[in-house]
XYZ file of C-alpha atoms in Angstrom:
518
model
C 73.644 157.770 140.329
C 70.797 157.307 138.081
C 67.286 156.245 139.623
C 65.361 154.019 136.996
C 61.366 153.782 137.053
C 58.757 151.994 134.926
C 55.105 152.402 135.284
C 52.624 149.937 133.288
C 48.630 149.349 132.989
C 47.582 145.826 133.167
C 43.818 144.618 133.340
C 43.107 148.006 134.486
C 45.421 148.233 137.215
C 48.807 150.216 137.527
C 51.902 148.781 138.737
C 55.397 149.933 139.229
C 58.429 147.600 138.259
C 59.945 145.747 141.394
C 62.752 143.456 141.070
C 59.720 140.522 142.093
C 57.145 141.845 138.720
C 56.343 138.623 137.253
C 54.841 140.524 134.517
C 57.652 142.124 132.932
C 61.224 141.505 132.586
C 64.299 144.596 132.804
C 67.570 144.547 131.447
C 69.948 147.281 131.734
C 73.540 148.353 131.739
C 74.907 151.699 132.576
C 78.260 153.189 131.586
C 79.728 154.701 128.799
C 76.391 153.627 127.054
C 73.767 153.313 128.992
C 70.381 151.161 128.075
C 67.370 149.755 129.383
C 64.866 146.881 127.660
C 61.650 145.550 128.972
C 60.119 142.602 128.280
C 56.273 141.689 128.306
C 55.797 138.679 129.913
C 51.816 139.317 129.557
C 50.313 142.198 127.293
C 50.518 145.741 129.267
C 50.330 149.061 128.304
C 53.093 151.448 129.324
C 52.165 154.203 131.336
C 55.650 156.162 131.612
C 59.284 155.023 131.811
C 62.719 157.609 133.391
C 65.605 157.974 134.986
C 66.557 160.537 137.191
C 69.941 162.326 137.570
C 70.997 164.543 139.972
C 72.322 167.500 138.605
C 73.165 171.248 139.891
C 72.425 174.661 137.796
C 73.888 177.432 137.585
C 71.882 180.295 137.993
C 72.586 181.833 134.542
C 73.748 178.244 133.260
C 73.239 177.966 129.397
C 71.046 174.600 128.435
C 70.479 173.519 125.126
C 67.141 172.762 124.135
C 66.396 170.519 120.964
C 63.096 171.547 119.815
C 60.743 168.791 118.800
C 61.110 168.927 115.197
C 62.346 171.310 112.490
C 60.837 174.585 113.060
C 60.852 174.629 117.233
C 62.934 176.890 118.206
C 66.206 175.424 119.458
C 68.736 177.183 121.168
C 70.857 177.821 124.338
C 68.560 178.742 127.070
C 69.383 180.414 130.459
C 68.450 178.114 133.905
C 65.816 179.973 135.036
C 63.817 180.731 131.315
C 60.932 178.742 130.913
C 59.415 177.278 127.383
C 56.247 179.123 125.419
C 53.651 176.892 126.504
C 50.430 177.344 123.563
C 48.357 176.233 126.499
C 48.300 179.340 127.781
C 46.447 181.107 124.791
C 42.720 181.345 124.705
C 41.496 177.649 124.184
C 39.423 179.137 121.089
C 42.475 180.562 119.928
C 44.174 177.119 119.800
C 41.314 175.148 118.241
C 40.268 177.966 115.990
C 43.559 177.723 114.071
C 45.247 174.124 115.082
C 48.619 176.120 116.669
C 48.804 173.067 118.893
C 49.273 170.722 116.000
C 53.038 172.104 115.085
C 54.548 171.113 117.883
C 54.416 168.321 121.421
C 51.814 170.549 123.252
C 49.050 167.554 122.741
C 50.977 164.908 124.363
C 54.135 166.612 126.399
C 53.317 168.271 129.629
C 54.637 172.133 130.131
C 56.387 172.483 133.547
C 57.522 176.158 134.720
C 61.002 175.919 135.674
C 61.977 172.632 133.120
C 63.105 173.470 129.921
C 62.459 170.105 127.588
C 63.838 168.873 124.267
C 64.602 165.957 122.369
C 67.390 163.404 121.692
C 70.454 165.548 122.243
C 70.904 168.420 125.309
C 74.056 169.518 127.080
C 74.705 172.284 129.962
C 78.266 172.991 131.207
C 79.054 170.387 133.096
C 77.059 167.093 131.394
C 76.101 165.737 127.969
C 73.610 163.390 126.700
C 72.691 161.784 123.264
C 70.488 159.200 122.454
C 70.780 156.562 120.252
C 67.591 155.207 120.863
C 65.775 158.148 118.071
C 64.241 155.294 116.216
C 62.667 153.218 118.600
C 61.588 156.375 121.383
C 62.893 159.424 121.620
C 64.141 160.873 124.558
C 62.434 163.670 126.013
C 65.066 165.759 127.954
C 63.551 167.478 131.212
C 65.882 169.987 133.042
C 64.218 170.299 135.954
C 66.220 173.812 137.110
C 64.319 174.352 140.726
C 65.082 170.531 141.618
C 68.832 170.270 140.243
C 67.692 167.095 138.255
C 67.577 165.911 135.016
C 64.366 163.564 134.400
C 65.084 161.347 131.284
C 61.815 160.374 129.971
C 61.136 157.534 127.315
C 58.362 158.605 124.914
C 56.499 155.391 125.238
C 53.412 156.672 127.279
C 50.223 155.060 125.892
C 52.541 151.734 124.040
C 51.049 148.263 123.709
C 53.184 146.398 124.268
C 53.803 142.332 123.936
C 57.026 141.723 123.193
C 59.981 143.511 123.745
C 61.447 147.681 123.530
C 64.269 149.436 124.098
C 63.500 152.225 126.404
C 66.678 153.822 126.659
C 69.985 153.931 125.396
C 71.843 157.266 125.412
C 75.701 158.095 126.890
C 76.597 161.334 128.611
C 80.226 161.218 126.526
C 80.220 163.638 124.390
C 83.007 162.413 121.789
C 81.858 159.122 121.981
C 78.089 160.268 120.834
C 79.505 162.176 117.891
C 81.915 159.189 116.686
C 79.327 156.609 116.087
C 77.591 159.033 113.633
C 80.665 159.943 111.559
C 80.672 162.594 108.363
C 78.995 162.171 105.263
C 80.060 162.618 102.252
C 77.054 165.347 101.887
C 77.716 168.137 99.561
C 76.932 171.764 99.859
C 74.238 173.052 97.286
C 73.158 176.409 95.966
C 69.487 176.748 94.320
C 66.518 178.799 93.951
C 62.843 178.699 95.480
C 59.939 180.208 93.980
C 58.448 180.289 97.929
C 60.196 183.846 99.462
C 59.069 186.120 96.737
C 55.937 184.839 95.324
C 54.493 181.861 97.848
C 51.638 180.569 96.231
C 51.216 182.741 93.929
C 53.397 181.388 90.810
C 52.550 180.146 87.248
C 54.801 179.282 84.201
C 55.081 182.698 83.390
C 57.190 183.605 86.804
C 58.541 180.498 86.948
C 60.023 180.794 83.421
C 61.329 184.564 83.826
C 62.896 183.244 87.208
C 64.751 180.777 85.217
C 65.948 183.006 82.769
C 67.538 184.876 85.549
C 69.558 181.888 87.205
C 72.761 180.499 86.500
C 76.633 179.854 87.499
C 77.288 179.484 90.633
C 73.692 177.872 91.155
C 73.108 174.470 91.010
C 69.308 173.642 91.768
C 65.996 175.380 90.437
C 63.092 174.701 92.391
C 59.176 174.880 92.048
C 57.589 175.639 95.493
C 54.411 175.415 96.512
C 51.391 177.017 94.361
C 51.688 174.668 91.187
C 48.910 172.301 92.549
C 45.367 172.298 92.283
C 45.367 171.084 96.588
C 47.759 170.532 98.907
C 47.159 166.352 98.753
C 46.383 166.378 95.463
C 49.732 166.191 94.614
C 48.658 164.190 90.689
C 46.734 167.408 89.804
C 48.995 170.721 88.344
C 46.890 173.242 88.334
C 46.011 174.435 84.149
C 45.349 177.441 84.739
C 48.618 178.110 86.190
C 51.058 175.743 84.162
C 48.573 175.279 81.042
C 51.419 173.088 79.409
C 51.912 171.123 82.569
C 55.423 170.864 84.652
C 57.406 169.057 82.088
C 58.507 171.472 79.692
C 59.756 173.717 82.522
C 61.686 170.267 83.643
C 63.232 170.087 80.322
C 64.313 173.974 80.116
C 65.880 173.555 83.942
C 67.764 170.495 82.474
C 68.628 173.072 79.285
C 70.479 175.389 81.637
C 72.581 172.788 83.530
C 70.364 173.083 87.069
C 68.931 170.110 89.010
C 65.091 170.355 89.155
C 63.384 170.641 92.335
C 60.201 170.226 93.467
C 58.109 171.412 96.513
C 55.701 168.139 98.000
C 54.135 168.293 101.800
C 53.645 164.736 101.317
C 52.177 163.093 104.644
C 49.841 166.019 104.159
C 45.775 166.644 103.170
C 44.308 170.185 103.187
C 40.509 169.631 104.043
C 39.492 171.389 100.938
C 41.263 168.391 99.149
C 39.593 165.792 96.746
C 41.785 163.171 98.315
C 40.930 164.588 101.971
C 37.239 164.134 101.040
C 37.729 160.991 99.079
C 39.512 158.929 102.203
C 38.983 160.603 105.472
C 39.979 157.252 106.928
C 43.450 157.686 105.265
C 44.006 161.041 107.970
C 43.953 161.226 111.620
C 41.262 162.902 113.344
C 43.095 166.154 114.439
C 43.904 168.848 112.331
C 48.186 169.042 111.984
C 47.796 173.147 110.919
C 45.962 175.390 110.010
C 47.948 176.370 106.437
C 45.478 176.639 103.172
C 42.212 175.304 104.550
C 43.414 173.980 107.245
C 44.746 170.563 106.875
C 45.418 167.332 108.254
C 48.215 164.390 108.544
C 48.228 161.242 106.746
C 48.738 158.093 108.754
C 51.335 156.210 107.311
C 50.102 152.931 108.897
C 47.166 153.102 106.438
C 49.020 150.822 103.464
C 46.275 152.471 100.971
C 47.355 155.879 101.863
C 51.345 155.406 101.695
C 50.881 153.906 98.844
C 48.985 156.988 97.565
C 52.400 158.976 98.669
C 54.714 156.391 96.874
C 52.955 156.842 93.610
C 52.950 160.868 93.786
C 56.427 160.576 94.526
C 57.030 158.292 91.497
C 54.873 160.573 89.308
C 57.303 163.770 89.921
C 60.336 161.249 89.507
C 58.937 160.047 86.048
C 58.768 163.786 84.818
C 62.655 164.238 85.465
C 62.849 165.994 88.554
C 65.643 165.374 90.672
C 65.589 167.412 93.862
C 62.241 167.093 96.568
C 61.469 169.421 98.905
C 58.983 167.473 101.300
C 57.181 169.797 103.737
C 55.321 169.045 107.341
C 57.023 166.057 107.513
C 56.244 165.940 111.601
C 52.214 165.511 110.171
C 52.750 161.648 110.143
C 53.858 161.632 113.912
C 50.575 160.466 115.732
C 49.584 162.367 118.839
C 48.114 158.845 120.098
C 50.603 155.673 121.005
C 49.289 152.697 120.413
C 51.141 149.451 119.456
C 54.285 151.502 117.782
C 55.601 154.703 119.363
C 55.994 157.904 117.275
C 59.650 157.607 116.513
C 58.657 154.448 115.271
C 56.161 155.208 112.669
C 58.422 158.217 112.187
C 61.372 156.665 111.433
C 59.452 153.723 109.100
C 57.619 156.150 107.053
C 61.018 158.462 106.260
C 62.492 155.412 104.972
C 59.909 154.616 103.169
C 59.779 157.779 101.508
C 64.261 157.120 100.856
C 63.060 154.143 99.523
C 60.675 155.719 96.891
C 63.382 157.814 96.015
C 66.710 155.849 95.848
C 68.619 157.756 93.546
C 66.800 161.615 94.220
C 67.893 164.442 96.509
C 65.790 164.846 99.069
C 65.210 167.667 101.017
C 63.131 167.138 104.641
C 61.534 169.718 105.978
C 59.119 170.324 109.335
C 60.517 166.818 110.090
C 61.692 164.995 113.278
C 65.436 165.394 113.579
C 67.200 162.815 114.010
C 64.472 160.474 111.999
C 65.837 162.626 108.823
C 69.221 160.577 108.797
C 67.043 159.195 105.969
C 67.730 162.301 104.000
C 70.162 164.212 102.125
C 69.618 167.783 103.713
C 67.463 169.028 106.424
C 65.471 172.359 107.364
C 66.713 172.884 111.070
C 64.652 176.488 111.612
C 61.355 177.703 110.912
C 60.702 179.659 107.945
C 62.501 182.967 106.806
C 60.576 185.981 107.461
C 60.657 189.248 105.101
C 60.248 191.105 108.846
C 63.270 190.407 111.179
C 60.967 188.379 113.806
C 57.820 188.303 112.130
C 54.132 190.459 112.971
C 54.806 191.386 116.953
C 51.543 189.310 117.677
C 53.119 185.932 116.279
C 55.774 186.411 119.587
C 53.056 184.695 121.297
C 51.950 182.007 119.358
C 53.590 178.444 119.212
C 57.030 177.594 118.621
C 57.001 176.787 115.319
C 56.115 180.099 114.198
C 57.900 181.834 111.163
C 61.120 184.020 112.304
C 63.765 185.335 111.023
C 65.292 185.704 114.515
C 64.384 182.402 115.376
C 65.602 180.596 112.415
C 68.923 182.115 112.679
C 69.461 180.689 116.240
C 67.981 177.837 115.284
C 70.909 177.386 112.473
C 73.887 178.111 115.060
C 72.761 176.011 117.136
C 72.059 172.732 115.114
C 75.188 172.634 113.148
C 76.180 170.122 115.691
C 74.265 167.548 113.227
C 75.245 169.115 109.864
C 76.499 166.377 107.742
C 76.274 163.752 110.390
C 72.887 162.753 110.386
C 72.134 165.332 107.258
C 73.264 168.339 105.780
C 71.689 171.383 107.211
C 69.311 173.788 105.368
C 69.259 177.297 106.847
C 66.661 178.079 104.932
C 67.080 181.156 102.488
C 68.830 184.695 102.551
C 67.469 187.480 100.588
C 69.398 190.047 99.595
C 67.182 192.004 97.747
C 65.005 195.519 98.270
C 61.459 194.947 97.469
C 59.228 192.586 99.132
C 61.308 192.880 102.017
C 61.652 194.787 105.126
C 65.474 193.306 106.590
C 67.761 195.854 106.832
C 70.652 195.395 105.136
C 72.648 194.413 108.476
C 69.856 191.950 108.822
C 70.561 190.418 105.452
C 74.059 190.464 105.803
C 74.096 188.279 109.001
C 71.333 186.214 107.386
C 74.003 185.403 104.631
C 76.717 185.244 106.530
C 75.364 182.722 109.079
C 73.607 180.671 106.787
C 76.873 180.530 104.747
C 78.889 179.237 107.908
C 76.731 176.928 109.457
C 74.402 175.233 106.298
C 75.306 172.417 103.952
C 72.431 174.668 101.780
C 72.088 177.811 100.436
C 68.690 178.656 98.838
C 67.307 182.396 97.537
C 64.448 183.636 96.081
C 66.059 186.597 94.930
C 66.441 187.560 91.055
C 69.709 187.410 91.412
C 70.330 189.307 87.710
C 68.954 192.535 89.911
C 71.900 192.468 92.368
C 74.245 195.780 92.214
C 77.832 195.810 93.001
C 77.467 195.844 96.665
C 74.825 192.717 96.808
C 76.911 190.749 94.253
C 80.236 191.673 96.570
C 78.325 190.146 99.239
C 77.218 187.312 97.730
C 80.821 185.823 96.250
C 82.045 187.057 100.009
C 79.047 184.621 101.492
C 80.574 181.423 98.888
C 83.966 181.863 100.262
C 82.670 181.633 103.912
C 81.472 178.186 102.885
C 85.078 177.087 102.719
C 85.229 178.031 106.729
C 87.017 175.667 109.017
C 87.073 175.013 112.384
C 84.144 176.668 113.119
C 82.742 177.143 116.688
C 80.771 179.480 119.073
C 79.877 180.486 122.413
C 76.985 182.754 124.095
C 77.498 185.871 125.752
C 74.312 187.371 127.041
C 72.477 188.257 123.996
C 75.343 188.005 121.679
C 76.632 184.556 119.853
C 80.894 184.731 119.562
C 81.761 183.026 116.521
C 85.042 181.892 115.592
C 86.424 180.051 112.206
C 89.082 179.753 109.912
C 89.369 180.802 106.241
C 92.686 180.635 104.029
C 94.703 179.918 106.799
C 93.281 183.141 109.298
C 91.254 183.067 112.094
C 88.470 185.303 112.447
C 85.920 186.134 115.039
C 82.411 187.809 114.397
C 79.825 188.861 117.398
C 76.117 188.120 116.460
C 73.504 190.185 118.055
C 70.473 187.844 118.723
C 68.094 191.256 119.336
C 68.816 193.507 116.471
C 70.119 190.968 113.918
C 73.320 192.081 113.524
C 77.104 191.084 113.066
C 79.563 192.594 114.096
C 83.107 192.199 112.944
């Protein structure tokens, strides 16, 4: 039984659909697939929009949460956990450094007891995906102390005067998965310039890197450091790349590799020339607090998009052929107003496909299921060079860098690899220095992103490996051939099953320490 109810503003005033509203107009149909339209009949503004279904927990009943974009953590959670709410840091804390612009915080209410996600949850007993990603997304409430599941349509604050779907999602598992059938995506192994040096590259690492990669590897790619701002994406910093990016194009293109570049492109530090330039191009919150702090472009602005299209174009013209574009979730307004956010979310990744019709691209920080625009997708925070990061960034926002996390993350989401994109693990690091895994730690790092990815990225010196690394390395490539892959929780381990040349082989992951064991 599913209990459907639509709240709207007009002149003022609230009202709540009745089968009598003269103002609005509902059509729905519930079964396999089940969706719900309204129709303005005069110009309202939506005020919230669910369905209820009753539903009873377990008390240790595992719940899959989709995080809001990328880098939330996304997992299996126990009935009876709760969500990391930034709310409950010092307000100064917040503000002083943005945390609350990674993530929902600004817009999505924190309930103890309802664990929340987006698009796509299951439990043990019920399923539901939504199809509906590109019009609203569906914010997923399990409601735990109520046995309920509150469907929410993320259409609070919409204008609206003609016509939305508010819902459509199905509860049928099989039949969510076979409308979004495999693509023909294929695996790719590169290098970043990000794990080992972050910002702090010029041609002279970049070059010696190069030197350094070759077979198996297929991609070499710039990350961020190479420009003079982050938004001033037409200016390579001299200093750092006196001869500019193109020679270093040409000598990737020498050595057989695809050239990649690193772009945050819906993005504006506030230490920017194009930040201070066209403040009206950005929206009045800060998205971060990386560099100087920094702030999201709004893609409705045609100026500013068109600024992005011809930035794009300008690292297309030099030859590259691979984009890495960052904090893609900074063109998701906090504010509805006459589109939702999976609207001007899903618009502005096309767009972006559209800039780039015959380029790799690489999203990153971005809404999920949005990214079916791209070739591969970032579905974990960032890699840390500490198992789960500083202790102190435990309690900061979701989105926060993690080893720990990331690898959860990458189990976890491989239910969308090569459906809606191929998914990037982000990188493993087999190395010594500038690094504190263990090497257990950086053998299930490998090992997991090997299984579970469509991408494989280091920014090792791979030259430096010894016997043991390298034996580790060819044994991660082979895992890539892995079949039938599965797994299932067990307290704090992960059971993981697959087949490889015709065996079947089982590994236990240990989600505290890091660890695989055989």
């Amino acid at each position: 039984m599913m209990d459907f109810e639509l709240i709207y503003s007009l002149n003022g005033e609230k009202h709540t659909v009745s089968e009598s509203d003269r103002n609005v107009e509902i059509t729905s149909d519930f079964g396999r697939r089940n969706t719900v339209k309204v129709a303005a009949k005069a110009p309202i503004t939506l005020v919230s929009a669910i369905i209820t279904l009753p539903y009873t927990y377990g008390k240790k009943e595992p719940i899959f949460v989709n995080g809001y974009q990328s880098w939330t953590d996304t997992k299996e959670f126990l009935a009876g956990e709760s969500l990391k709410d930034i709310r409950k840091l010092p307000k100064f804390l917040v503000n002083m450094f943005s945390f609350d612009g990674y993530g929902d915080s600004r817009f999505k209410d924190y309930k103890k007891g309802v664990l929340h996600g987006y698009d796509v949850s299951y439990a043990d007993n019920i399923f539901i995906g939504s199809f509906n990603f590109r019009n609203a997304y569906l914010i997923i409430n399990h409601d735990v102390k109520n046995n309920r599941i509150v469907l929410e349509s993320d259409v609070a604050g919409l204008k609206l005067e003609d016509s939305i779907c508010l819902f459509d999602f199905t509860t049928d598992r099989d039949y969510f998965f076979s409308e979004f059938p495999e693509k023909p995506i294929q695996n790719i192994l590169g290098y970043t310039s990000w794990y080992n040096y972050y910002e702090n590259i010029n041609e002279e690492k970049i070059l010696a890197n190069l030197s350094a990669v070759g077979e198996p590897f297929e991609l070499f790619q710039i990350d961020d450091g190479y420009e003079t701002a982050v938004g001033d994406w037409l200016s390579v910093d001299s200093e750092k790349f006196p001869d500019g990016l193109e020679p270093i194009v040409e000598k990737i293109h020498e050595k057989g590799l695809k050239a990649g570049i690193w772009l945050a492109p819906f993005a504006a530090e506030s230490e920017s020339e194009v930040y201070k330039a066209h403040p009206d191009w950005v929206f009045s919150h800060k998205s971060g607090s990386n560099w100087s702090g920094f702030y999201g472009l709004d893609s409705e602005n045609e100026e500013a998009m068109e600024y992005v299209e011809k930035c794009l174009k300008f690292y297309s013209d030099i030859g590259f052929d691979f984009f890495k574009l960052d904090f893609l979730y900074a063109v998701n307004p906090r504010v509805i107003g006459s589109k939702t956010r999976a609207q001007i979310t899903s618009e502005a990744y096309s767009r972006i496909r559209k800039a780039l019709p015959d380029k790799l691209i690489l999203g990153c920080g971005g809404m999920i299921l949005n990214s079916e625009s791209f070739d591969y997708l970032r579905i974990g925070p960032d890699v840390s060079l500490k198992f789960d990061d500083v202790w102190y960034m435990k309690f900061m926002h979701r989105e926060r860098i993690s080893t720990k996390v990331t690898i959860q993350n990458t189990i976890y989401r491989s239910i969308f690899d090569k459906r809606f994109f191929g998914c990037d693990p982000d990188v493993f690091i087999l190395r010594d220095d500038n690094n504190e895994l263990t090497d257990k730690q950086k053998e299930a790092l490998i090992t997991i992103n090997a299984l579970f990815g469509s991408v494989m990225m280091t920014s090792d010196d791979v030259s430096k490996y010894d016997n043991s690394k390298k034996a580790l390395f060819e044994k991660a490539l082979k895992l890539r051939n892995a079949t039938y892959k599965s797994y299932r929780q067990a307290g704090d381990f992960i059971e993981i099953s697959y087949k490889l040349d015709g065996n079947t082989h089982n590994l236990k992951y240990d989600t505290k320490r890091g660890i695989i064991y055989d």
